[in-house]
Every structure is written in C-alpha cells, then in structure tokens.
Amino acid sequence: MQSSSPLRLSDLALRPIPGMTLPSQVAFTPRGTDLYYLAPHTGDRLGLFRFDIANKKEHLVVAAPGGGEAHEAETLEEELRKQRLRQTLGGVGGFQILDDERALVNIGGTFQLVGLPDGAAISGYDFTGLQHLQRCGDDCFVATTGTELVVVFGDGRRERLVVAAGDGMSVGLAEYVAQEELGRMNGLWLDPQGRMLVYTEIDESKVAEHLIVRTDVHPNMVERFRYPMVGATNASVVLCLFDLETRNRTVIKSFDDQSYLANVVWLDRDRVVIASINRAQDRLTRWVYRPSDGSLAELDVEHGDPWINLPEREFAAGGDLVTTSEAKEGQRHLIRLQPDGTRTQIGAVVIRELLGVEGTTALVVATGATPTQEWIYRVDLVSQHFERVAVGYGAATGVLAPDGRSTYVNASSRDRSPVAMLDTPGEEVSIRSTSVPFALVEPEMIELTSATGETLYGAVYLPPPQRREGAPLIVSVYGGPHAQLVVDHFGLTMDLQAQYLAQQGAVVVKLDNRGSYGRGLDFEAHLRGRFGQIELEDQLRGVEYCQRRYRLDPERVGIYGWSYGGYMTLLALTRAPEVFGVGVAGAPVVDFRWYDTAYTERYLGDPIENATGYERSSVLDELEGLRGKLMIIHGMMDENVHFGHTASLLGRANELSKDIELVVLPASRHAPADVASLSRVAKSRTRFLLSNLGLAGELA
C-alpha cells in the first residue's frame, strides 16, 4: 500500500479525497479524437480538461473559478441538483460536448459556450436563469427557466415557447422524487434532428410545501420546497410534444399522482419510447409515440415482485430500445426491446449498470466473481459476446467511444489505487493515476452467513497487531436498499474515517446486510413491509462474528452512519442497548411516515394498508430503550431528511429525560459540502466515538 505519514484528524475533511481524484463526467468528441472531463484543478474545485488521444497529452480547457467555498456563487437550482447527484466539489459543475468545435459549460448553474479545444468564450448568447440546455440548431438552444420553455439565439434574442400555468407549476423539469428516487434528472428530450421536443408540464400545486428557514444568511430567508410525504399527493405530469418548426404543442399523455414518469427515449425521428411506473412500483409500462400521426401504442408491460428497480440508463440502438430488467429470476440482465414488443435477453451475465451504447456495442458493469466485484464489459449486441475490459481490477466503470471499439476506463481495487486509461484495440493508454500521501491499511474482507442462509460480505479495518486483542469495535453502517458499501474498489480503502478510527486502536467493520443492493431482488426483498428488523439482525451477527474472530472487548461497541445509516444507528442504540454503547447518527430518518413517497412506499407500501409496518419501523417509540451515549449531527438546511426528524426525536428524549448530544450544521443540506461542515462532522464524530470507547488519548 502506498504510504507516507499517518492520518491526522484534520485530514478526514479533505476534499477531494486524496487518491480519488480521477476524471469525472467523461465524454468523447463526436470524431473520438479527444476526451473531455472534469478533474480537480484548484483545491476542491473542478476544471474542464482535454486529453489529446493521438499525442497522449492532457490540457486544461476551462479553469475552476478561484477562491471561496465549493458552493460559493452557485444558484439554488445548481446547489440542489448537486445534492441530488451527491456532488460536493465546486468549480465547473458540468459540460456538454456539442460538436468537435464547441462545448457548453456549467459553472455554478451559469452556462457559457466555449470553443474547443482552447476553451475561449463564445459571446452572443443570453443563458441567464436557464436550466437543461439542449442544442436545437446551428445557433440556437432550447431550455427551461423552470416556469418557461425558451429558445435562445446567438444574437442575444430569446423566444418564449411555453409558460407554466401558475403557482406550483413548472415546465421542462423533473419533480423532486423523480430526481431523488427514480434517477430522472431531466424534463426535456430533443429528437435526433433537433426538430421535436418532448417535455414535461408539472403540477405540484397540491403537494405540500416544506419550509426551510435560512439562518445562515442575514436577514433570514425562507426556502419553499414541494415535498410529497408518504401517503400524500404527488406531483402530476403532462407529457407534451413541441414542434420547433411549426411551434405547435401536442399533449402526449398525462400521469396523475398515482404514477411516475420514469423515462423518455427517442428511438429515431418518428418514434419515442415513454416509460411509466405505477405508484406501488410493481408495474412498469412502456408506450411508443409517433409524432407523425399522434399515435400512442402500448409497447411492453413489466411486472415486479415485490417491486421494480428502474434501469438507470436506456439507449436507442438500430430502432430498438436497449435497457436492463430484473424480471427474470430477480437478477438484472441486458435486454433488447423491439418495436413490436419482442424482448431479447443479451447473455446471462448479471448486470449492475448499462453505461452506454454505440452502434451494435454496449458497455456494461456486471457482477464479478463475487457480489463485491464490479467488472466492465463491452458487449456485441448481435453476437451477444461479452469482452471484459480492465482485467485484474476489482471494480471499474467507463465510457464507450463513438466507434464502439475504444473505452475510457476508471478502475481500481482495494489494493490498487485508481487509474484512468483508454482501452483501445491492442493498447492501453494511461490518462491519469493517483497517489496516496497517508499510511493506510487495506481492509480485510470477511464473509458470514445470515439467519436465512445468505452469505453476507464485510470489510474490517484493523489497528496495529499489538492493539487488536481486547480492542473496541465500531460499526460503520448504511443498511438500506439501493446501496452497497463493501465493493472491491479503492474507495473502500480510502475511507479516511474508518482508517483513522483503526489507527487510534478501534476495529471498524462494514457489513452489507440483507436488503442492500447488488444481490438481486430476493436479497433486497427481505425489507418488504418493514424497516429496521432484518438489517439490525445482520449487523448484530456481524458484531458477534468480529468479536469472536478478533477477540474484541464485548463491552465496548460503537456505531455510526448517515441518512439510513443514521436511522440504523438510532435503532442499534434503542433496540440493542445491551450491545451498542455509543453511536453517532448523521441526518437520521426517525419516522418513515415523514419521508418521501417514491422511496418509502416502494418498500413499505401504502401507510394505511401497512400501518403496523410503518409504526414498527419508527424510532420514536423505541427511545425508552436508549441507555448508551448518542450524538446526532444534522444540517438545518437538509431538504431530503428534514431537520424536523431530529427535532421530534429530541422532543421525545426530553419527555423521557434522555440525554442526547446535538451537533447542528447551520449551512448544510443532506450531504455536507462546505469545508467547515465537513470538518465539524469529522471532528465531532471521531472524538465522541473514541472518548466513549476509552480511546480518547491525544487526537492528532
């Protein structure tokens, strides 16, 4: 393992994380001669870079704006977009390659057209207040302001196309739950010729507002969010077509608050696939719409038991839709869906994610030799041949080149730091590698068996050998669905919080319990109808395993986690106080009746039909069992897990005379992004855990 100095407590808040600074948002130019990507440029700020493939050289194209915090000068829309994507770095937030000569760059939610490859600004366009820009001609873009659809021209003109009807209405956007829970960030889909625009008209007027009082600014201000809580009214969506040549608007289909618009994909200039999932999320329906005659025909219906996990990406290929599905045996496979509804499964490999399609080649991430491995393959959609890329690494992801033969790859293992490379026929070209300035210990992988016979995978961070026997144990937990902690990539090793705790003398364990991601529907479905029982059973089994294997002190056990992991921390201290003596819960859900519809109802169902399941999933009535030391850390601006969860828990604690230590982050949302909040989280959490486990000492 690359090493140098021991970790210091202040290192835990470093952003970007050392050793994890490879390119992101990678894109090829249409001719495939260059790669463009974001990478750290100045401190925690991203710049836009170009890699000249022929000359194998990197060039800075657009520098990160200098000074200030990562979130400085961002629009509210951009700040919230990055929260949905869990992006915490500042600078250049995104870009679109328009052609080989131009790109659209997003800095803090403000767009700028630049020339390629030099990055020189191109003036003339007024992009003020715009979101989701798409090029619709040589000198024009179509975009939304949120309340209007507009066309922007190179001479500074704007033409208004559609205006939202009133309060709570928007156009061309994705509603909150679509972004946060369904993976749909967009509400604009332009056809391949740039003539026809499919877009959303969203009505959230009946969705209750959640208010956040901004105390970090003076005078204070109030942010208003339309947040649909469990059992309440969702947004309704009308999907429309706008002909950019005739300026005609046509309604395609309406989706009420009992269904969600899942995705839209243009197959060609006259066929667009529309996907919708019902509110119970056990039926996915696709239609084909033809703008030429206005026809809408059902293409395919997929049923899931107990639910359907939507594919993250779908692509057009030769007039067909290439997607993924768990409909067969509860395992995700690559699917080709033809216009007549015929489904063809491509191979038997278990797919994690479809990354892209170029011509007859697809790029996928698939489960490796074990569920802890994520291997990358190029797939010939005709012959169904799978060719593995980046052999020898535990996990990889990538981007397919326009020719379908070359691939940008980001690969690593827990014992191999990340590399960025271009895999071309007969050659691998290195783009970037990373180094680690700290003395780190590779986590040890463990396996144990659940009560129902499944293999559970974990990772253990060990202190020096002379300090292991009799050491305290700390559980680092998430525990919820749609997430997997134990994956054989370098990010597992670069968990600086776990590494520091181990360096100070604690054994730290991560365990993916039943219900977590990456194991298929049967494994995930253990959570059906109730949260908090199966997950805690498995975590307790992991504690017992580690205590026995490493001969640890059974009287000193701690736990920490964020979001669902914060919820798990509360459960551990209240339902198993005989095991867990100390915990730090970050942004915890306290009662899932106060969380959003799309996530919670997928797993727990209707709150009236499953009132008992919701009640048993709540922490509030368990607080009497709290005997250990508990700290809660929560951002007051959290728009995902509202601060009201923590406030309600504190109110109940007051009634029961239970002491809870509270750390408030006044300027933080769900994912802390600013240096001050990150530092406060790291220092508070670390000191609380170690001091209550008898490892206070002198924290560097």
XYZ file of C-alpha atoms in Angstrom:
700
model
C 0.000 0.000 0.000
C 1.340 3.426 -0.917
C 2.121 5.264 2.291
C 3.756 8.198 3.915
C 2.557 9.898 7.090
C -0.177 8.774 9.498
C -3.602 10.308 9.141
C -4.399 13.423 11.132
C -7.883 14.244 12.346
C -7.964 17.291 10.067
C -7.326 15.057 7.023
C -10.775 13.496 7.355
C -12.410 16.603 5.873
C -10.118 16.823 2.830
C -11.916 17.344 -0.481
C -11.207 15.980 -2.959
C -10.238 12.819 -1.107
C -6.564 12.095 -1.876
C -6.186 9.099 -4.142
C -9.719 9.558 -5.514
C -9.092 12.401 -7.962
C -9.639 10.727 -11.317
C -11.694 12.309 -14.128
C -15.479 12.509 -13.866
C -18.272 13.198 -16.384
C -16.039 11.904 -19.177
C -17.136 12.479 -22.795
C -15.606 11.776 -26.199
C -15.829 14.252 -29.053
C -18.037 13.039 -31.946
C -14.976 12.058 -34.011
C -13.461 10.307 -31.000
C -10.180 12.210 -31.247
C -10.330 13.803 -27.800
C -11.605 13.113 -24.311
C -13.046 15.874 -22.155
C -13.632 15.525 -18.429
C -13.776 17.263 -15.087
C -10.941 16.861 -12.612
C -9.666 18.738 -9.547
C -7.877 21.871 -10.630
C -7.594 24.157 -7.612
C -8.239 22.742 -4.153
C -11.786 21.399 -4.032
C -12.743 22.981 -7.356
C -13.085 21.217 -10.684
C -11.786 22.345 -14.053
C -12.548 21.111 -17.565
C -9.683 19.139 -19.125
C -8.961 17.701 -22.562
C -6.950 14.585 -23.318
C -5.450 14.568 -26.802
C -5.628 10.866 -27.657
C -3.179 10.947 -30.572
C -0.470 12.786 -28.627
C -1.382 11.287 -25.233
C -1.330 14.674 -23.501
C -3.666 16.437 -21.067
C -4.593 20.126 -21.391
C -6.597 22.450 -19.146
C -9.511 23.931 -21.118
C -11.628 25.825 -18.570
C -10.117 26.691 -15.211
C -12.041 26.413 -11.965
C -13.133 29.813 -10.636
C -10.832 30.772 -7.801
C -11.428 31.410 -4.113
C -14.201 30.721 -1.656
C -16.066 27.587 -0.707
C -17.203 24.872 -3.105
C -20.777 26.152 -3.097
C -19.944 29.867 -3.432
C -21.924 31.750 -6.099
C -23.984 28.709 -7.068
C -27.610 29.192 -7.986
C -30.120 27.466 -5.733
C -31.102 25.186 -8.627
C -27.485 24.135 -9.134
C -26.932 23.572 -5.432
C -29.980 21.297 -5.282
C -29.032 19.490 -8.499
C -25.662 18.631 -6.990
C -27.358 17.439 -3.806
C -29.456 15.024 -5.863
C -26.292 13.753 -7.564
C -24.264 13.775 -4.303
C -21.668 16.067 -5.873
C -19.774 18.119 -3.307
C -16.962 19.786 -5.274
C -17.192 23.299 -6.680
C -15.844 24.892 -9.851
C -17.102 23.565 -13.181
C -20.269 21.602 -12.409
C -20.838 20.021 -15.802
C -20.464 20.343 -19.558
C -21.927 19.162 -22.863
C -19.861 18.457 -25.966
C -21.961 19.945 -28.779
C -19.639 19.030 -31.648
C -15.905 18.882 -32.272
C -15.625 22.681 -32.049
C -17.910 23.766 -29.179
C -18.993 22.851 -25.670
C -21.491 24.204 -23.166
C -20.002 24.624 -19.688
C -21.894 24.941 -16.402
C -20.188 26.917 -13.631
C -22.323 27.305 -10.539
C -25.538 26.988 -12.547
C -24.492 29.662 -15.066
C -23.828 28.451 -18.608
C -21.118 29.567 -21.024
C -20.486 28.484 -24.607
C -16.793 27.825 -25.272
C -14.720 26.916 -28.278
C -12.747 23.700 -28.476
C -10.031 22.831 -27.896
C -8.865 26.142 -26.375
C -11.893 26.909 -24.169
C -12.253 30.500 -25.413
C -15.637 32.024 -24.502
C -18.128 32.490 -27.342
C -20.318 35.526 -26.745
C -23.760 36.449 -28.008
C -25.991 34.044 -26.084
C -28.054 35.075 -23.081
C -28.157 31.978 -20.870
C -29.278 33.826 -17.729
C -31.537 31.727 -15.491
C -31.634 28.722 -17.826
C -31.546 25.022 -16.961
C -31.155 21.848 -19.056
C -29.988 23.488 -22.269
C -30.087 21.451 -25.477
C -28.819 22.473 -28.871
C -31.615 22.616 -31.440
C -29.842 24.253 -34.388
C -26.558 25.761 -35.512
C -27.087 28.936 -33.493
C -29.871 28.168 -31.009
C -30.647 26.246 -27.830
C -33.889 25.181 -26.221
C -34.042 25.323 -22.420
C -36.240 25.884 -19.411
C -36.213 28.592 -16.784
C -38.453 26.383 -14.660
C -41.551 28.399 -15.473
C -40.924 28.894 -19.209
C -39.599 26.993 -22.193
C -37.472 29.259 -24.354
C -35.290 29.215 -27.436
C -32.054 31.202 -27.144
C -30.300 32.544 -30.247
C -26.704 33.569 -30.865
C -27.641 37.208 -31.378
C -28.929 37.515 -27.809
C -32.624 37.020 -28.635
C -34.970 34.771 -26.662
C -38.252 33.344 -27.861
C -40.771 32.111 -25.323
C -42.435 28.823 -26.316
C -44.471 27.681 -23.299
C -45.326 29.337 -19.978
C -46.277 27.428 -16.816
C -49.885 27.951 -15.772
C -49.364 29.290 -12.247
C -48.114 28.671 -8.717
C -46.816 25.154 -8.204
C -46.496 24.620 -11.966
C -43.290 24.162 -13.958
C -42.178 23.075 -17.428
C -39.204 21.059 -18.657
C -38.096 19.875 -15.207
C -38.137 16.686 -13.159
C -40.050 16.820 -9.893
C -38.244 16.151 -6.598
C -38.988 12.425 -6.240
C -38.105 11.780 -9.886
C -34.669 13.257 -9.252
C -34.020 11.861 -5.781
C -35.616 8.422 -6.020
C -36.196 7.493 -9.680
C -32.935 8.668 -11.236
C -34.613 11.017 -13.726
C -32.974 14.439 -13.645
C -34.378 15.775 -16.888
C -37.669 17.048 -18.279
C -36.566 17.834 -21.854
C -35.912 15.306 -24.630
C -34.938 16.548 -28.085
C -35.242 14.278 -31.131
C -32.052 13.325 -33.054
C -32.684 16.001 -35.713
C -33.361 18.791 -33.209
C -36.884 19.449 -34.563
C -39.196 17.900 -31.990
C -39.091 18.429 -28.237
C -40.786 16.175 -25.691
C -41.112 17.961 -22.370
C -42.891 17.846 -19.009
C -45.592 20.127 -17.649
C -45.582 19.518 -13.891
C -48.364 20.355 -11.444
C -47.195 20.387 -7.814
C -49.865 22.777 -6.591
C -51.414 20.074 -4.378
C -48.066 18.894 -2.986
C -47.462 20.286 0.490
C -44.699 22.837 0.881
C -41.813 22.194 3.229
C -40.229 25.382 4.552
C -36.553 25.798 5.399
C -35.611 28.927 7.303
C -32.134 30.011 6.256
C -30.441 31.199 9.455
C -27.015 31.229 7.796
C -27.829 34.473 5.943
C -28.939 37.879 7.193
C -31.655 38.820 7.005
C -33.029 35.286 7.282
C -34.868 33.910 4.289
C -37.289 31.041 3.675
C -36.849 28.340 1.042
C -40.039 26.592 -0.098
C -39.898 23.015 -1.344
C -42.711 20.883 -2.694
C -42.086 17.662 -0.749
C -44.609 14.768 -1.025
C -44.632 12.832 2.238
C -45.777 9.236 2.476
C -49.442 8.767 1.587
C -49.853 12.368 0.446
C -50.407 13.855 -3.000
C -47.653 13.510 -5.577
C -46.983 15.800 -8.488
C -48.921 15.115 -11.683
C -47.129 15.299 -15.028
C -48.394 16.040 -18.513
C -46.001 14.912 -21.226
C -46.129 17.118 -24.323
C -44.569 17.436 -27.743
C -43.471 20.794 -29.120
C -42.679 21.087 -32.823
C -39.855 23.635 -33.038
C -40.537 24.270 -36.736
C -44.310 24.801 -36.633
C -44.394 25.964 -32.962
C -47.293 23.566 -32.305
C -47.847 21.957 -28.899
C -49.441 18.494 -28.557
C -50.351 16.618 -25.377
C -48.954 13.070 -25.497
C -50.073 11.566 -22.186
C -50.976 12.602 -18.644
C -49.706 10.915 -15.481
C -51.647 11.568 -12.291
C -50.291 11.341 -8.757
C -50.736 7.546 -8.773
C -47.960 7.017 -11.312
C -44.488 8.319 -12.080
C -42.989 9.260 -15.436
C -39.857 7.111 -15.464
C -38.054 7.894 -18.732
C -38.281 9.076 -22.335
C -36.031 7.788 -25.151
C -36.124 8.771 -28.822
C -35.622 5.660 -30.992
C -35.495 7.716 -34.200
C -37.051 10.880 -35.615
C -40.599 9.499 -35.507
C -40.651 7.096 -32.556
C -40.219 7.897 -28.899
C -40.499 5.399 -26.035
C -42.243 6.618 -22.879
C -41.959 4.658 -19.624
C -44.128 4.997 -16.539
C -44.219 3.105 -13.252
C -47.283 2.906 -11.019
C -47.215 4.343 -7.505
C -46.842 0.902 -5.916
C -43.836 0.458 -8.258
C -44.630 -3.116 -9.233
C -45.730 -2.398 -12.837
C -43.605 -0.675 -15.492
C -45.393 0.249 -18.719
C -43.810 1.491 -21.943
C -45.524 3.108 -24.922
C -44.338 4.132 -28.373
C -45.469 7.547 -29.534
C -45.272 8.657 -33.192
C -45.276 12.446 -33.754
C -46.138 11.997 -37.442
C -49.649 10.708 -36.728
C -50.018 11.307 -32.974
C -50.479 7.597 -32.222
C -49.644 6.152 -28.809
C -49.406 2.352 -28.574
C -48.529 0.151 -25.624
C -45.140 -1.474 -26.184
C -44.403 -3.524 -23.094
C -45.595 -4.165 -19.531
C -43.221 -5.487 -16.896
C -44.363 -6.754 -13.506
C -42.138 -6.944 -10.439
C -42.451 -8.798 -7.160
C -42.254 -7.142 -4.712
C -41.143 -4.063 -6.672
C -39.301 -2.903 -9.794
C -35.926 -1.212 -9.599
C -35.890 1.107 -12.595
C -32.966 0.869 -15.022
C -30.587 3.777 -14.551
C -29.975 4.262 -18.278
C -31.638 3.228 -21.536
C -30.472 3.767 -25.129
C -31.713 3.535 -28.703
C -29.880 1.075 -30.948
C -30.901 0.339 -34.530
C -34.515 1.286 -33.861
C -34.722 -0.848 -30.699
C -34.519 0.057 -27.022
C -31.545 -1.351 -25.108
C -32.261 -1.496 -21.396
C -31.919 -3.741 -18.341
C -34.503 -5.690 -16.369
C -34.815 -7.801 -13.224
C -37.976 -9.506 -14.476
C -36.218 -12.856 -14.959
C -35.347 -14.611 -11.682
C -34.921 -11.279 -9.895
C -31.465 -10.685 -11.413
C -30.714 -7.765 -13.743
C -29.929 -8.655 -17.344
C -29.281 -6.763 -20.565
C -32.434 -6.556 -22.704
C -33.143 -5.535 -26.297
C -36.761 -4.458 -26.753
C -38.029 -4.311 -30.335
C -40.820 -2.005 -31.600
C -43.268 -4.942 -31.725
C -42.694 -5.650 -28.027
C -40.363 -8.628 -28.504
C -37.856 -8.939 -25.676
C -34.434 -10.458 -26.251
C -32.109 -11.110 -23.329
C -28.461 -10.472 -24.208
C -26.368 -13.094 -22.422
C -26.742 -14.454 -18.894
C -24.341 -12.047 -17.172
C -25.829 -10.268 -14.132
C -25.768 -6.555 -14.928
C -25.220 -3.736 -12.430
C -25.495 -0.831 -14.878
C -25.809 -0.125 -18.584
C -23.268 2.621 -19.285
C -23.755 3.313 -22.983
C -24.483 2.062 -26.486
C -22.663 2.944 -29.701
C -23.806 1.201 -32.868
C -24.077 -2.501 -32.049
C -21.828 -2.309 -28.980
C -22.945 -1.776 -25.392
C -20.842 -1.044 -22.328
C -21.982 -2.546 -19.039
C -20.900 -3.021 -15.443
C -21.625 -6.549 -14.228
C -21.227 -8.574 -11.059
C -17.803 -10.215 -10.931
C -16.656 -13.447 -9.291
C -18.390 -12.312 -6.081
C -21.017 -9.617 -5.392
C -18.209 -7.385 -4.087
C -16.730 -7.060 -7.590
C -17.972 -4.839 -10.419
C -16.421 -5.775 -13.756
C -16.783 -3.855 -17.000
C -17.599 -5.438 -20.374
C -18.029 -4.409 -23.985
C -20.985 -6.348 -25.375
C -21.676 -7.147 -29.034
C -25.458 -6.846 -29.237
C -25.563 -9.056 -32.344
C -23.312 -11.968 -31.364
C -24.017 -11.456 -27.623
C -20.294 -11.763 -26.925
C -19.071 -10.202 -23.650
C -15.484 -8.888 -23.684
C -14.111 -7.925 -20.299
C -12.166 -4.662 -20.067
C -9.710 -3.707 -17.277
C -8.955 -7.286 -16.288
C -7.237 -7.546 -12.917
C -9.184 -4.813 -11.137
C -11.922 -5.390 -8.589
C -14.208 -2.630 -9.850
C -14.400 -0.457 -12.939
C -16.650 1.896 -14.830
C -16.243 3.681 -18.136
C -17.440 5.458 -21.264
C -17.727 3.945 -24.729
C -16.083 5.763 -27.646
C -18.195 6.681 -30.711
C -16.568 3.881 -32.717
C -17.682 1.306 -30.137
C -14.166 -0.161 -30.063
C -12.328 2.071 -27.602
C -13.315 2.629 -23.991
C -12.391 5.131 -21.321
C -11.946 3.152 -18.096
C -11.713 4.138 -14.443
C -10.559 1.068 -12.492
C -9.245 0.161 -9.055
C -9.188 -2.476 -6.331
C -8.932 -2.121 -2.606
C -5.196 -2.869 -3.005
C -4.689 -0.911 -6.264
C -5.171 2.849 -6.427
C -7.400 4.176 -9.224
C -6.196 4.581 -12.777
C -7.814 6.304 -15.726
C -6.938 4.787 -19.065
C -8.072 4.445 -22.659
C -8.562 0.840 -23.703
C -8.085 0.649 -27.467
C -7.596 -2.389 -29.700
C -4.145 -3.713 -28.820
C -3.184 -0.897 -26.415
C -3.951 0.675 -23.050
C -3.153 4.391 -22.828
C -2.703 5.842 -19.338
C -4.542 9.128 -18.785
C -4.193 9.727 -15.054
C -3.109 7.827 -11.976
C -3.307 8.734 -8.311
C -1.114 8.631 -5.237
C -1.888 8.394 -1.544
C 0.027 10.513 0.991
C -1.098 8.511 4.023
C -0.127 5.284 5.726
C -3.230 3.149 5.158
C -4.081 -0.465 5.884
C -6.006 -2.482 3.308
C -9.293 -3.639 4.853
C -9.667 -7.354 5.408
C -12.638 -8.965 3.633
C -14.906 -11.245 5.652
C -17.859 -13.500 4.919
C -20.544 -14.754 7.271
C -23.971 -16.318 6.947
C -27.313 -14.685 7.656
C -30.092 -16.340 9.637
C -31.760 -17.326 6.359
C -28.607 -18.760 4.794
C -27.313 -15.949 2.559
C -23.639 -15.057 2.501
C -23.003 -11.602 3.915
C -19.887 -9.700 2.846
C -17.967 -7.315 5.067
C -14.757 -5.317 5.327
C -12.730 -4.899 8.520
C -10.237 -2.119 9.270
C -7.718 -3.363 11.822
C -5.435 -1.434 14.185
C -1.773 -2.480 14.590
C -1.468 -6.173 15.658
C -0.317 -5.324 19.168
C -3.511 -3.313 19.773
C -6.140 -5.714 18.378
C -6.929 -8.116 21.191
C -9.430 -6.552 23.565
C -9.953 -3.566 21.262
C -13.365 -1.896 20.907
C -15.454 -2.495 17.793
C -17.101 0.268 15.740
C -19.726 -0.496 13.088
C -19.821 1.789 10.038
C -23.304 1.287 8.628
C -25.725 2.264 5.901
C -28.032 -0.743 5.873
C -30.723 0.474 3.497
C -31.708 -0.558 -0.034
C -30.108 0.743 -3.245
C -26.652 0.989 -1.671
C -23.668 -1.316 -1.263
C -20.735 -0.431 0.980
C -18.461 -3.438 0.527
C -17.104 -3.268 -3.027
C -13.571 -4.176 -4.096
C -12.540 -0.692 -5.208
C -10.030 1.726 -3.756
C -12.769 3.845 -2.231
C -13.179 1.079 0.342
C -9.568 1.562 1.421
C -9.757 5.351 1.204
C -12.480 5.599 3.841
C -10.446 8.018 5.924
C -12.917 7.991 8.814
C -12.673 4.214 9.224
C -8.904 4.284 8.707
C -8.413 6.944 11.372
C -10.533 5.104 13.931
C -8.492 1.953 13.297
C -5.266 3.940 13.556
C -6.420 5.069 17.020
C -6.961 1.489 18.201
C -10.518 0.509 17.210
C -11.576 -2.306 14.904
C -14.052 -0.961 12.315
C -16.421 -3.196 10.356
C -18.705 -2.576 7.386
C -21.278 -5.212 6.515
C -23.826 -5.279 3.704
C -26.882 -6.748 5.386
C -29.882 -8.349 3.721
C -31.838 -5.687 1.887
C -28.777 -3.957 0.427
C -28.022 -3.501 -3.274
C -26.135 -5.729 -5.697
C -27.576 -9.126 -4.808
C -30.853 -9.247 -6.720
C -34.489 -8.762 -5.767
C -34.750 -11.730 -3.390
C -31.913 -10.386 -1.260
C -33.350 -6.863 -1.293
C -36.915 -8.039 -0.651
C -36.127 -9.001 2.952
C -37.061 -5.370 3.720
C -40.570 -5.687 2.324
C -43.144 -4.176 4.652
C -40.826 -3.202 7.485
C -37.535 -1.400 8.021
C -35.115 -1.927 10.860
C -35.539 -5.574 11.813
C -33.626 -7.714 9.310
C -30.917 -5.077 8.929
C -30.221 -4.915 12.656
C -30.248 -8.713 12.966
C -27.474 -8.949 10.374
C -25.428 -6.132 11.887
C -25.630 -7.837 15.290
C -24.460 -11.064 13.668
C -21.520 -9.122 12.228
C -20.659 -7.751 15.663
C -20.693 -11.242 17.159
C -18.524 -12.557 14.299
C -15.896 -9.837 14.689
C -15.771 -10.106 18.466
C -15.167 -13.836 18.223
C -12.677 -13.724 15.345
C -10.563 -10.817 16.577
C -11.078 -11.364 20.347
C -12.504 -7.919 20.992
C -13.936 -6.282 24.099
C -17.683 -7.104 24.131
C -18.367 -4.165 26.460
C -17.098 -1.544 24.019
C -19.126 -1.398 20.791
C -19.967 1.747 18.822
C -21.793 2.515 15.596
C -22.128 5.429 13.157
C -23.861 6.139 9.868
C -25.520 8.821 7.760
C -29.108 9.060 6.451
C -30.408 5.458 6.514
C -27.192 4.728 8.387
C -28.225 7.362 10.918
C -31.565 5.578 11.251
C -29.704 2.297 11.781
C -27.578 3.931 14.465
C -30.686 5.013 16.357
C -32.140 1.515 16.069
C -28.942 -0.075 17.335
C -28.808 2.062 20.463
C -32.510 1.729 21.265
C -33.263 -1.879 20.259
C -29.921 -3.464 21.184
C -28.619 -1.312 24.067
C -27.039 -4.390 25.626
C -24.626 -4.473 22.649
C -24.170 -0.884 21.459
C -22.921 1.652 24.000
C -22.198 4.652 21.801
C -23.396 5.916 18.426
C -23.290 8.915 16.107
C -26.335 9.316 13.848
C -25.962 11.678 10.896
C -29.117 13.180 9.326
C -31.245 10.265 10.565
C -34.720 9.334 9.462
C -36.732 8.987 12.659
C -40.133 8.032 11.255
C -40.644 6.985 7.634
C -44.166 8.406 7.659
C -42.343 11.744 7.271
C -40.172 10.663 4.342
C -40.996 10.929 0.640
C -43.488 8.854 -1.303
C -41.448 7.242 -4.075
C -38.750 5.789 -1.816
C -40.767 4.761 1.205
C -43.883 3.395 -0.483
C -41.722 1.193 -2.737
C -40.585 -0.789 0.304
C -43.248 -0.251 2.978
C -46.319 0.125 0.784
C -49.391 2.220 1.497
C -49.260 3.756 5.001
C -52.926 2.947 5.647
C -52.762 -0.649 4.426
C -49.457 -1.235 6.251
C -49.933 0.981 9.308
C -48.348 -1.659 11.541
C -45.220 -1.871 9.359
C -44.738 1.884 9.453
C -45.299 2.005 13.200
C -42.772 -0.760 13.841
C -40.233 0.975 11.604
C -40.353 4.167 13.665
C -37.666 5.018 16.207
C -39.756 7.374 18.344
C -41.453 4.660 20.385
C -38.138 2.869 20.910
C -36.359 5.727 22.632
C -37.128 4.406 26.099
C -34.548 1.684 25.406
C -31.695 4.167 24.974
C -29.007 3.597 27.618
C -25.765 4.479 25.839
C -24.244 7.685 24.557
C -25.863 9.163 21.448
C -24.825 12.067 19.257
C -26.930 13.383 16.384
C -25.448 15.528 13.585
C -27.896 17.235 11.253
C -27.899 20.096 8.763
C -30.593 22.695 9.324
C -30.977 23.155 5.548
C -31.485 19.448 4.860
C -34.197 19.269 2.179
C -34.117 15.464 1.998
C -34.260 14.198 5.595
C -35.733 17.289 7.200
C -34.334 18.618 10.455
C -37.811 18.026 11.870
C -36.887 14.343 12.233
C -34.157 15.238 14.705
C -36.310 17.879 16.403
C -39.057 15.326 17.009
C -36.562 12.847 18.446
C -35.166 15.495 20.772
C -38.671 16.363 21.904
C -39.359 12.725 22.754
C -35.975 12.497 24.511
C -36.913 15.479 26.664
C -40.143 13.751 27.675
C -38.153 10.682 28.727
C -35.270 12.650 30.309
C -32.823 11.051 27.878
C -29.613 12.947 27.153
C -28.642 13.302 23.505
C -25.737 15.378 22.270
C -26.611 17.511 19.231
C -24.335 18.959 16.577
C -26.143 21.381 14.269
C -24.749 22.333 10.851
C -26.457 25.670 10.100
C -25.289 25.939 6.466
C -25.502 22.273 5.476
C -28.006 20.273 3.459
C -28.251 16.477 3.421
C -24.759 15.976 2.003
C -22.389 18.431 3.708
C -20.290 20.206 1.092
C -18.544 23.155 2.728
C -15.214 22.681 4.495
C -16.497 23.977 7.832
C -19.345 21.433 7.957
C -17.174 18.550 6.783
C -14.572 19.364 9.409
C -17.168 19.670 12.155
C -18.682 16.304 11.247
C -15.322 14.529 11.237
C -14.032 16.014 14.469
C -17.275 15.714 16.433
C -17.993 12.153 15.340
C -14.452 10.918 15.894
C -13.977 12.462 19.315
C -17.380 11.298 20.533
C -16.810 7.697 19.470
C -13.259 7.402 20.757
C -13.809 9.203 24.044
C -16.798 6.983 24.882
C -14.911 3.825 23.914
C -11.910 4.557 26.088
C -9.611 5.652 23.250
C -9.598 9.411 23.791
C -5.819 9.869 24.051
C -4.342 12.700 22.053
C -6.114 13.052 18.727
C -3.801 14.475 16.102
